[in-house]
C-alpha cells in the first residue's frame, strides 16, 4: 500500500525486532510511530506489508571513514538466512537515499526475515547486516478516536494523558497557548484530518506579546500534535522561546510526533518546531509551511537533537528573513528527507539547511528544493559545522536578477567532513548563480580554513560557476562529478580564486568532466595552489597559469578499494 498525501489516519502500535547486544538475547520494543494510511476494509483485508529501517554505516570495513556511500539493498524471504527477494534502492525505487522502505504484497500471518547491505559509489557491497524478523499483518480501516477533552479557550494546560481537540479558532494574545505537562497526549487541531474539512480552525500565537502556540514541558514523551493551522501573530520578538508554534522547554522524550500541520508567518521571528536544548527523536512530517517575511529567526525546525530527529515529507515555501532563515536550522543528528520546498525570490537570505557550528551528523537526502532568490544558500554548514552527508537531492536555482550569488552549497568558516554525492544541481537564471562554493567568494574570505569535503557523482550545471574554490581551503576531494559552467560567457566550470594573502587552496580531482565555457577552468596567477588532477582536465583547459597544479595520468587517488561496513540497527515495523 502506498502512503497518501496526508499519510492519514490510524494511530497504531509498531513492533521493532532487532538484535541488540544484551546478554546474547534479542530485545523487542513496542512504541508508537506514523499513522497508517487510510484504506477500505476490502482492500486492507487482502494485503500485508512490513517497513524495514536501519542506520547507515559511517565507516568502511578497515575502520576508515566512509566517504562514498551510494545506497542500500534489502534482502528478504520467509526462512532465516534465505533471501530470494532483493530491493535495490538505487534502481528499484525513486528515493535511493532512504533508510527505510516498505515491503508490500506480503502474505498476512507469514514471518519474514530481512537483512540490509550498503553499497558505495564504486559498487562495493558490504556484508549483510544482522537479520531482523516479524510477522506481516494486514492494515485496518481508519477511524476517528474518542476525544476526552474539547478545548474552547486559551490559555489551556494539559495535566493528564488523553485525547484533546481544538473546537474552534482561538488566539493566544500573549504567553503560551496550550501547555502540555504530561506524556501520552494526542493534541488535534481539528483541520480535516479525518475528513471533516468543514471544521477548519486556527491557533494564532504571539499576537500582542511573545508566546508559543504549544509548549511541551521538559521530558514529555509520546505526544502527538497534528491537524493545526498555526499562525504567527504580530508581537515583536526574536527568540525561539516565544515565537514557536511548538516549543520544547527542555529535552523532549521519545515518541513526540508533529505532522499534518500548517505553519504561516508574515512577520518577525517564526519557528514551526523549536527546542531549548534537545529535540530528541522527534518526528516532523507531512506539514506545510508558508513563511513570507522577516527579519528574524525563521525556520520549520530549529534546535539540536541528541539523536533520532526526523524531518520528512514537508512542503511549502520560505522567504528571506535574515542570516538565521532556513527550513531546518541548527539541527544535529537529523535525518532530513523527501521534503519539497521553495526558497522564494527575495533580496534577503533564505536557506534550506543552515548550521552554526558543532558536530552535525546530519543526513540530507532525496529532497527537492527550488531556490528563486538572489542570495539563497540552499545548504550552508557554517561556524565550524561538520558531519553533513548530502545524497540524492535535486536543487534548481532560477533567480534572474543580479545579486551577490546564489549557491546550492556554501562551505566556509571551518566547515569540515562534508560529504556530497549523487546530487543534481541546476543553477540557471542570473549570471551569479553558482553550484558549490568552497572557501567563500572570489573576493577572498578571511575566516578559518574549511577542510575535509568529498564530492562524488554529482551533476552540476551553473550559468556562472559549477564549482567555485576560494582560498583558504584545503582537503577538497572531487571525483566522477560533472561540472558545467559559464555557458553564458561569464564564469567557468571550475573557478579558483585568491588574492595572494588568503592562504592556499588544496584539492584533488579524479575522473571529473568539465564543460561549458572554453577554457573551462580558471586559475589566477596570484593564487597559491596545491592541486592534483587525474583524468579530469588538462593544462590546456586552464585559463591563467598552472603553477601548483600536478597533472597525473595515474594512479588516481579515487576511487579507492574500500568496502563499506554493514548497516546497523535493522528493524521491522508492522501495521496491525
XYZ file of C-alpha atoms in Angstrom:
576
model
C 0.000 0.000 0.000
C 1.294 3.445 -0.831
C 1.027 6.391 1.548
C -1.495 9.129 0.748
C -0.563 12.800 0.571
C -1.591 13.316 4.175
C -0.456 9.896 5.409
C -3.637 9.804 7.468
C -5.407 8.355 9.730
C -4.828 5.372 12.008
C -2.646 5.550 15.048
C -1.115 2.185 15.576
C 1.424 0.226 17.539
C 4.703 -0.722 15.938
C 6.798 -3.698 16.692
C 10.532 -3.329 16.184
C 12.507 -6.537 16.173
C 16.244 -6.069 16.198
C 19.071 -7.991 17.737
C 20.646 -5.911 20.476
C 23.694 -6.910 22.471
C 22.142 -7.695 25.829
C 23.407 -10.972 27.189
C 23.105 -12.501 23.734
C 19.353 -12.073 23.742
C 17.126 -10.223 21.295
C 15.086 -7.382 22.726
C 11.647 -6.391 21.469
C 10.479 -2.778 21.806
C 6.902 -1.630 21.292
C 6.223 2.013 20.534
C 4.089 4.412 18.517
C 5.077 5.763 15.121
C 3.494 7.172 11.948
C -0.189 6.982 11.182
C -1.293 4.262 8.823
C -2.722 5.456 5.522
C -6.479 5.164 5.128
C -7.847 2.323 3.054
C -11.097 0.488 2.560
C -11.696 -2.615 4.598
C -11.922 -4.752 1.436
C -8.543 -3.609 0.157
C -6.864 -3.863 3.528
C -8.094 -7.375 4.123
C -6.183 -8.681 1.084
C -2.734 -7.177 1.612
C 0.029 -7.027 4.175
C 3.256 -5.097 4.497
C 6.309 -4.513 6.646
C 8.517 -1.452 6.849
C 12.189 -2.139 7.315
C 14.504 0.558 8.711
C 18.208 0.717 9.522
C 21.104 3.004 10.348
C 23.630 3.834 7.636
C 27.277 2.885 8.147
C 29.770 5.659 8.856
C 32.884 3.541 8.351
C 34.470 1.117 5.942
C 35.436 -2.388 6.985
C 39.006 -1.268 7.624
C 37.852 1.394 10.077
C 38.403 4.344 7.734
C 35.651 6.918 7.239
C 33.048 6.070 4.584
C 33.054 8.996 2.134
C 31.312 7.454 -0.875
C 28.020 5.880 0.198
C 25.631 5.364 -2.724
C 22.615 3.422 -1.475
C 21.403 0.232 0.229
C 19.953 -3.141 -0.740
C 17.269 -5.049 1.148
C 17.200 -8.851 1.173
C 14.181 -10.741 2.458
C 12.422 -14.085 2.468
C 10.306 -16.411 4.585
C 13.110 -18.527 6.041
C 16.049 -17.440 8.208
C 19.113 -16.587 6.136
C 17.368 -17.323 2.823
C 16.612 -14.206 0.772
C 15.141 -14.816 -2.684
C 13.855 -11.240 -2.873
C 16.097 -8.192 -3.283
C 15.204 -4.490 -3.415
C 17.985 -2.245 -4.704
C 17.028 1.255 -3.587
C 19.271 2.785 -6.275
C 17.465 1.130 -9.168
C 14.121 -0.084 -7.833
C 12.791 2.994 -6.008
C 12.519 6.754 -6.657
C 14.253 7.513 -3.341
C 17.682 5.812 -3.361
C 18.965 7.541 -0.224
C 16.323 6.213 2.138
C 16.997 4.466 5.436
C 13.642 2.717 5.414
C 11.465 1.002 2.838
C 8.023 -0.585 2.945
C 7.779 -4.125 1.579
C 4.336 -4.603 0.059
C 2.401 -7.523 -1.361
C 3.283 -9.751 1.575
C 1.201 -12.591 2.927
C -0.552 -11.762 6.178
C 0.390 -14.024 9.050
C 3.721 -15.020 7.477
C 7.055 -14.395 9.181
C 9.560 -12.531 7.034
C 13.308 -12.351 7.565
C 15.211 -9.268 6.421
C 18.830 -8.105 6.148
C 20.328 -4.969 4.600
C 23.630 -4.135 2.885
C 25.352 -0.860 1.991
C 26.723 -0.094 -1.473
C 29.371 2.526 -2.227
C 29.953 4.631 -5.331
C 32.238 2.002 -6.878
C 29.747 -0.816 -6.437
C 31.434 -2.371 -3.416
C 28.771 -4.025 -1.285
C 29.061 -4.648 2.419
C 28.312 -7.936 4.079
C 24.745 -8.275 5.239
C 23.567 -6.735 8.468
C 22.179 -8.727 11.339
C 18.837 -10.290 10.493
C 15.501 -8.959 11.722
C 12.164 -10.744 11.520
C 8.488 -10.054 12.063
C 5.076 -11.335 11.077
C 3.385 -9.370 8.298
C -0.134 -8.215 9.061
C -2.951 -6.639 7.124
C -3.777 -2.998 7.729
C -7.208 -1.981 9.006
C -9.529 0.864 8.143
C -9.064 4.171 9.949
C -11.452 5.645 12.473
C -11.545 8.856 14.465
C -10.736 8.400 18.158
C -12.927 9.474 21.031
C -11.945 12.905 22.341
C -11.563 13.161 26.094
C -11.439 16.972 26.170
C -12.505 19.651 23.689
C -10.503 22.870 24.067
C -12.613 26.009 23.644
C -10.400 28.810 25.001
C -6.749 29.676 25.644
C -4.553 29.509 27.619
C -5.097 25.841 28.371
C -2.918 23.453 30.400
C -2.921 19.691 29.886
C -2.049 17.814 33.075
C -3.420 14.347 32.341
C -2.916 11.950 29.450
C -5.646 11.643 26.830
C -7.037 12.895 23.535
C -7.563 16.660 23.168
C -9.175 18.532 20.316
C -9.409 22.224 19.496
C -13.055 23.131 18.957
C -12.759 26.443 17.091
C -10.320 29.149 16.055
C -8.575 30.733 19.023
C -5.981 33.435 19.687
C -3.191 33.301 22.275
C -2.673 37.038 22.661
C 0.273 36.596 24.998
C 2.041 33.739 26.706
C 1.806 30.109 25.649
C -1.455 28.913 24.145
C -1.524 25.243 25.148
C 0.912 23.825 27.708
C 1.463 20.065 27.781
C 2.860 18.959 31.143
C 2.359 15.225 30.836
C 3.242 12.374 28.480
C 0.710 10.368 26.490
C -1.189 13.236 24.871
C -2.836 13.397 21.460
C -3.488 17.027 20.526
C -5.594 17.559 17.417
C -6.227 20.926 15.771
C -9.358 19.749 14.018
C -8.342 20.618 10.466
C -9.959 17.929 8.402
C -7.512 15.175 9.249
C -10.351 12.698 9.471
C -12.232 14.124 6.508
C -14.120 16.871 8.332
C -12.793 19.599 6.038
C -15.556 21.990 7.105
C -14.049 22.156 10.583
C -11.027 24.345 9.787
C -9.702 26.109 12.880
C -6.691 28.327 13.514
C -4.437 28.829 16.518
C -2.883 32.295 16.409
C 0.013 32.738 18.821
C 2.397 35.550 19.827
C -0.205 38.149 18.900
C 0.223 41.058 21.308
C 3.137 39.669 23.354
C 5.613 36.803 22.849
C 4.325 33.298 23.348
C 4.366 29.831 21.821
C 1.401 28.057 20.307
C 2.042 24.773 22.121
C 4.602 24.439 24.921
C 5.917 20.934 25.641
C 7.319 20.612 29.139
C 10.719 19.053 29.760
C 10.852 15.319 29.189
C 7.329 14.781 27.898
C 7.060 11.716 25.679
C 4.529 10.127 23.347
C 2.936 13.445 22.441
C 1.285 13.884 19.048
C 0.435 17.338 17.645
C -1.413 17.353 14.334
C -4.119 18.987 12.256
C -3.376 22.555 13.429
C -3.295 25.745 11.390
C -0.660 27.717 13.305
C -0.455 31.456 12.529
C 2.299 33.642 13.944
C 0.876 36.894 15.312
C 2.377 40.379 15.202
C 4.256 40.606 18.530
C 7.846 41.817 18.165
C 10.211 39.071 19.290
C 13.380 37.339 18.068
C 13.871 34.282 20.247
C 12.542 30.828 19.507
C 11.068 30.711 23.010
C 8.134 32.982 22.336
C 7.804 32.712 18.569
C 7.480 28.944 18.031
C 4.292 27.196 17.051
C 5.525 24.189 19.041
C 8.336 24.631 21.566
C 10.141 22.168 23.801
C 11.074 23.839 27.074
C 13.951 21.384 27.567
C 14.958 17.946 26.313
C 11.999 16.093 24.829
C 11.307 12.420 25.377
C 10.680 9.683 22.839
C 7.586 9.348 20.710
C 6.958 13.057 20.005
C 5.357 13.499 16.587
C 4.368 16.673 14.751
C 2.525 16.136 11.491
C -0.130 17.395 9.112
C 0.001 20.944 10.467
C 0.216 24.201 8.539
C 2.610 26.921 9.691
C 2.079 30.505 8.498
C 4.031 33.644 9.362
C 4.236 37.074 7.782
C 6.261 38.986 10.334
C 9.182 38.701 12.704
C 10.565 35.569 14.289
C 8.700 32.425 13.292
C 9.621 28.802 14.050
C 7.443 25.764 13.444
C 9.102 23.361 15.887
C 11.898 24.505 18.230
C 13.577 23.371 21.414
C 15.774 24.919 24.064
C 18.224 22.041 24.450
C 17.222 18.821 22.704
C 14.552 17.917 20.171
C 15.398 14.271 20.787
C 13.978 11.663 18.399
C 11.042 13.873 17.386
C 9.445 13.055 14.026
C 8.232 16.061 12.000
C 6.440 15.109 8.798
C 3.703 15.927 6.288
C 3.476 19.555 7.409
C 3.193 22.617 5.171
C 4.775 25.999 5.787
C 4.466 29.454 4.319
C 6.856 31.990 5.852
C 6.880 35.245 3.956
C 8.778 37.963 5.817
C 11.351 38.935 8.424
C 13.663 39.985 9.818
C 14.022 37.335 12.451
C 14.656 33.657 13.078
C 12.536 31.821 10.548
C 12.506 28.038 10.249
C 10.313 24.978 10.125
C 12.646 23.241 12.596
C 15.290 24.843 14.793
C 17.371 23.267 17.525
C 19.757 20.389 18.248
C 18.934 16.745 18.831
C 20.832 14.109 20.760
C 19.732 11.588 18.152
C 16.877 10.311 16.025
C 15.398 13.603 14.773
C 13.494 13.003 11.519
C 12.140 15.755 9.243
C 10.414 14.417 6.138
C 7.726 14.877 3.505
C 7.162 18.529 4.436
C 6.247 21.069 1.750
C 5.907 24.813 1.374
C 7.938 27.973 0.967
C 10.236 30.276 2.911
C 11.207 33.840 2.069
C 14.342 35.541 3.335
C 14.380 36.975 6.826
C 17.973 37.315 7.992
C 21.011 35.084 8.303
C 19.011 32.737 10.520
C 16.333 31.992 7.936
C 16.157 28.318 6.956
C 13.809 25.379 6.654
C 15.952 23.400 9.100
C 18.333 25.434 11.238
C 20.952 24.296 13.719
C 19.766 20.679 13.717
C 22.054 17.834 14.740
C 21.780 14.058 14.404
C 18.930 14.559 11.951
C 17.569 12.565 9.038
C 16.035 15.127 6.644
C 14.438 13.640 3.542
C 11.744 13.825 0.876
C 10.921 17.447 1.633
C 9.734 19.601 -1.293
C 10.415 23.269 -0.569
C 10.643 26.605 -2.387
C 13.027 29.323 -1.242
C 11.173 32.352 -2.528
C 12.558 35.187 -4.621
C 13.795 37.808 -2.186
C 16.658 40.230 -1.687
C 17.328 38.661 1.704
C 18.847 35.341 2.612
C 16.873 32.101 2.691
C 18.268 28.616 3.104
C 17.094 25.057 3.192
C 19.572 23.917 5.852
C 21.917 26.033 7.968
C 24.129 25.315 10.933
C 26.276 27.457 13.174
C 28.875 25.019 14.391
C 29.128 21.698 16.139
C 29.193 18.101 15.012
C 26.073 17.718 12.965
C 25.929 14.066 11.899
C 23.115 15.224 9.622
C 21.863 13.259 6.632
C 20.026 15.241 3.931
C 18.697 13.066 1.124
C 16.042 12.755 -1.545
C 14.869 16.342 -1.081
C 13.590 18.565 -3.891
C 14.462 22.240 -3.437
C 13.810 25.199 -5.712
C 15.688 28.411 -4.916
C 14.331 31.553 -6.538
C 16.187 34.200 -4.504
C 19.297 36.155 -5.414
C 21.197 35.256 -2.248
C 19.792 31.805 -1.465
C 22.286 29.416 0.083
C 20.473 26.115 -0.117
C 22.862 24.191 2.153
C 25.083 26.251 4.447
C 27.131 24.481 7.135
C 28.937 27.326 8.859
C 30.824 28.240 12.006
C 32.858 25.024 12.082
C 29.889 22.738 11.402
C 30.872 19.182 10.485
C 29.445 15.803 9.670
C 26.939 16.515 6.901
C 26.012 13.970 4.224
C 24.093 15.288 1.191
C 22.892 12.459 -1.027
C 20.454 12.213 -3.930
C 18.988 15.718 -3.597
C 17.700 17.738 -6.549
C 18.259 21.500 -6.460
C 17.147 24.066 -9.031
C 18.033 27.761 -8.872
C 16.261 30.208 -11.143
C 16.814 33.785 -9.949
C 17.146 36.081 -12.993
C 18.331 39.362 -11.427
C 21.741 40.468 -10.204
C 22.569 39.805 -6.596
C 25.681 38.579 -4.861
C 25.474 34.964 -5.927
C 23.022 32.234 -5.021
C 24.666 28.924 -4.136
C 23.434 25.380 -3.790
C 26.145 24.591 -1.222
C 28.389 27.063 0.611
C 31.304 25.637 2.591
C 33.296 28.145 4.643
C 34.293 29.225 8.127
C 35.805 25.938 9.203
C 33.109 23.624 7.826
C 34.550 20.101 7.622
C 33.711 16.470 6.975
C 31.077 17.389 4.395
C 30.190 14.541 2.010
C 28.231 15.356 -1.151
C 27.196 12.635 -3.586
C 24.730 11.936 -6.399
C 23.042 15.322 -6.247
C 21.651 17.141 -9.275
C 22.158 20.920 -9.207
C 20.837 23.200 -11.931
C 21.802 26.826 -11.272
C 20.323 28.745 -14.169
C 18.970 32.283 -14.267
C 21.311 35.048 -13.166
C 24.985 35.287 -14.079
C 25.735 34.970 -10.361
C 24.104 31.527 -9.979
C 26.643 29.038 -8.640
C 26.698 25.376 -7.745
C 29.161 24.615 -4.936
C 31.368 27.252 -3.287
C 34.273 26.039 -1.159
C 36.036 28.653 0.935
C 33.920 31.735 0.262
C 33.693 34.070 -2.713
C 36.020 35.488 -5.332
C 36.970 38.468 -3.182
C 38.825 36.183 -0.783
C 37.420 35.223 2.599
C 39.342 35.923 5.779
C 37.756 33.338 8.035
C 39.076 29.959 9.102
C 40.009 27.292 6.590
C 37.254 24.875 5.557
C 38.501 21.370 5.017
C 37.518 17.804 4.511
C 34.924 17.927 1.714
C 34.231 14.960 -0.551
C 32.291 15.469 -3.798
C 31.368 12.495 -5.996
C 28.978 11.627 -8.808
C 27.215 14.984 -8.686
C 25.801 16.634 -11.811
C 26.262 20.388 -11.535
C 25.363 22.930 -14.228
C 25.571 26.648 -13.485
C 25.330 29.811 -15.509
C 28.319 31.164 -13.592
C 30.449 28.668 -11.611
C 29.639 24.996 -11.186
C 32.445 24.676 -8.623
C 33.975 27.755 -7.027
C 37.072 27.468 -4.834
C 38.415 30.397 -2.850
C 41.444 30.398 -0.582
C 41.904 29.441 2.114
C 40.584 25.935 1.561
C 42.193 22.525 1.960
C 41.107 18.935 1.845
C 38.618 19.020 -1.029
C 38.435 15.709 -2.903
C 36.419 15.537 -6.127
C 35.806 12.517 -8.299
C 33.399 11.403 -11.011
C 31.485 14.704 -10.984
C 30.144 16.569 -13.990
C 30.862 20.318 -13.851
C 29.306 22.573 -16.475
C 29.668 26.325 -16.082
C 29.979 29.649 -17.824
C 27.687 28.698 -20.665
C 26.545 32.313 -20.992
C 30.120 33.537 -21.367
C 30.715 34.539 -17.743
C 32.206 32.138 -15.243
C 33.735 28.684 -15.563
C 33.053 25.046 -14.810
C 35.702 25.276 -12.089
C 36.867 28.665 -10.849
C 39.803 29.139 -8.474
C 40.129 32.399 -6.575
C 42.604 34.015 -4.195
C 44.363 37.307 -3.714
C 47.760 36.017 -2.609
C 47.127 36.802 1.040
C 44.190 34.471 1.539
C 46.112 31.253 2.021
C 46.398 28.151 -0.099
C 43.890 26.044 -1.967
C 44.454 22.294 -1.913
C 42.272 19.830 -3.794
C 42.365 16.698 -5.916
C 40.302 15.813 -8.979
C 39.806 12.289 -10.358
C 37.663 11.354 -13.322
C 35.628 14.575 -13.294
C 34.329 16.087 -16.529
C 34.342 19.830 -17.240
C 32.379 21.624 -19.925
C 30.731 24.919 -20.822
C 32.929 27.928 -21.340
C 36.254 27.313 -23.093
C 38.655 27.000 -21.370
C 36.501 25.540 -18.579
C 38.909 26.075 -15.646
C 40.331 29.356 -14.363
C 43.294 29.927 -12.017
C 44.692 33.420 -11.404
C 48.455 33.845 -11.304
C 48.285 35.288 -7.777
C 46.759 32.149 -6.271
C 48.871 29.777 -4.204
C 47.534 26.347 -5.090
C 48.316 22.712 -4.432
C 46.215 20.666 -6.815
C 46.397 17.101 -8.045
C 44.455 16.358 -11.223
C 43.929 12.858 -12.571
C 41.895 12.138 -15.701
C 39.752 15.215 -15.148
C 41.166 18.107 -17.155
C 44.448 19.014 -18.817
C 46.746 22.026 -18.729
C 45.158 23.279 -21.938
C 41.819 23.521 -20.118
C 43.149 26.054 -17.593
C 42.999 29.800 -18.115
C 45.668 31.782 -16.267
C 48.561 29.601 -15.127
C 49.048 26.054 -13.926
C 51.580 26.775 -11.192
C 50.924 24.448 -8.273
C 48.793 22.027 -10.327
C 50.130 18.495 -10.825
C 48.620 16.573 -13.720
C 48.861 12.824 -13.159
C 47.650 10.235 -15.612
C 47.722 7.604 -12.858
C 47.319 6.474 -10.211
C 44.143 8.328 -9.385
C 43.544 8.899 -5.654
C 39.915 7.877 -6.108
C 38.161 5.511 -6.330
C 39.706 3.506 -3.534
C 39.182 -0.162 -2.885
C 37.367 0.177 0.429
C 34.263 -1.837 1.300
C 31.545 -0.303 3.494
C 30.780 -1.728 6.882
C 27.253 -3.172 7.082
C 24.235 -1.154 8.212
C 23.178 -1.498 11.833
C 20.024 -1.476 13.960
C 17.909 -3.171 11.297
C 14.309 -3.279 12.460
C 10.890 -4.205 11.123
C 7.786 -2.152 11.704
C 4.471 -3.859 11.228
C 0.980 -2.439 10.983
C -1.686 -4.426 12.820
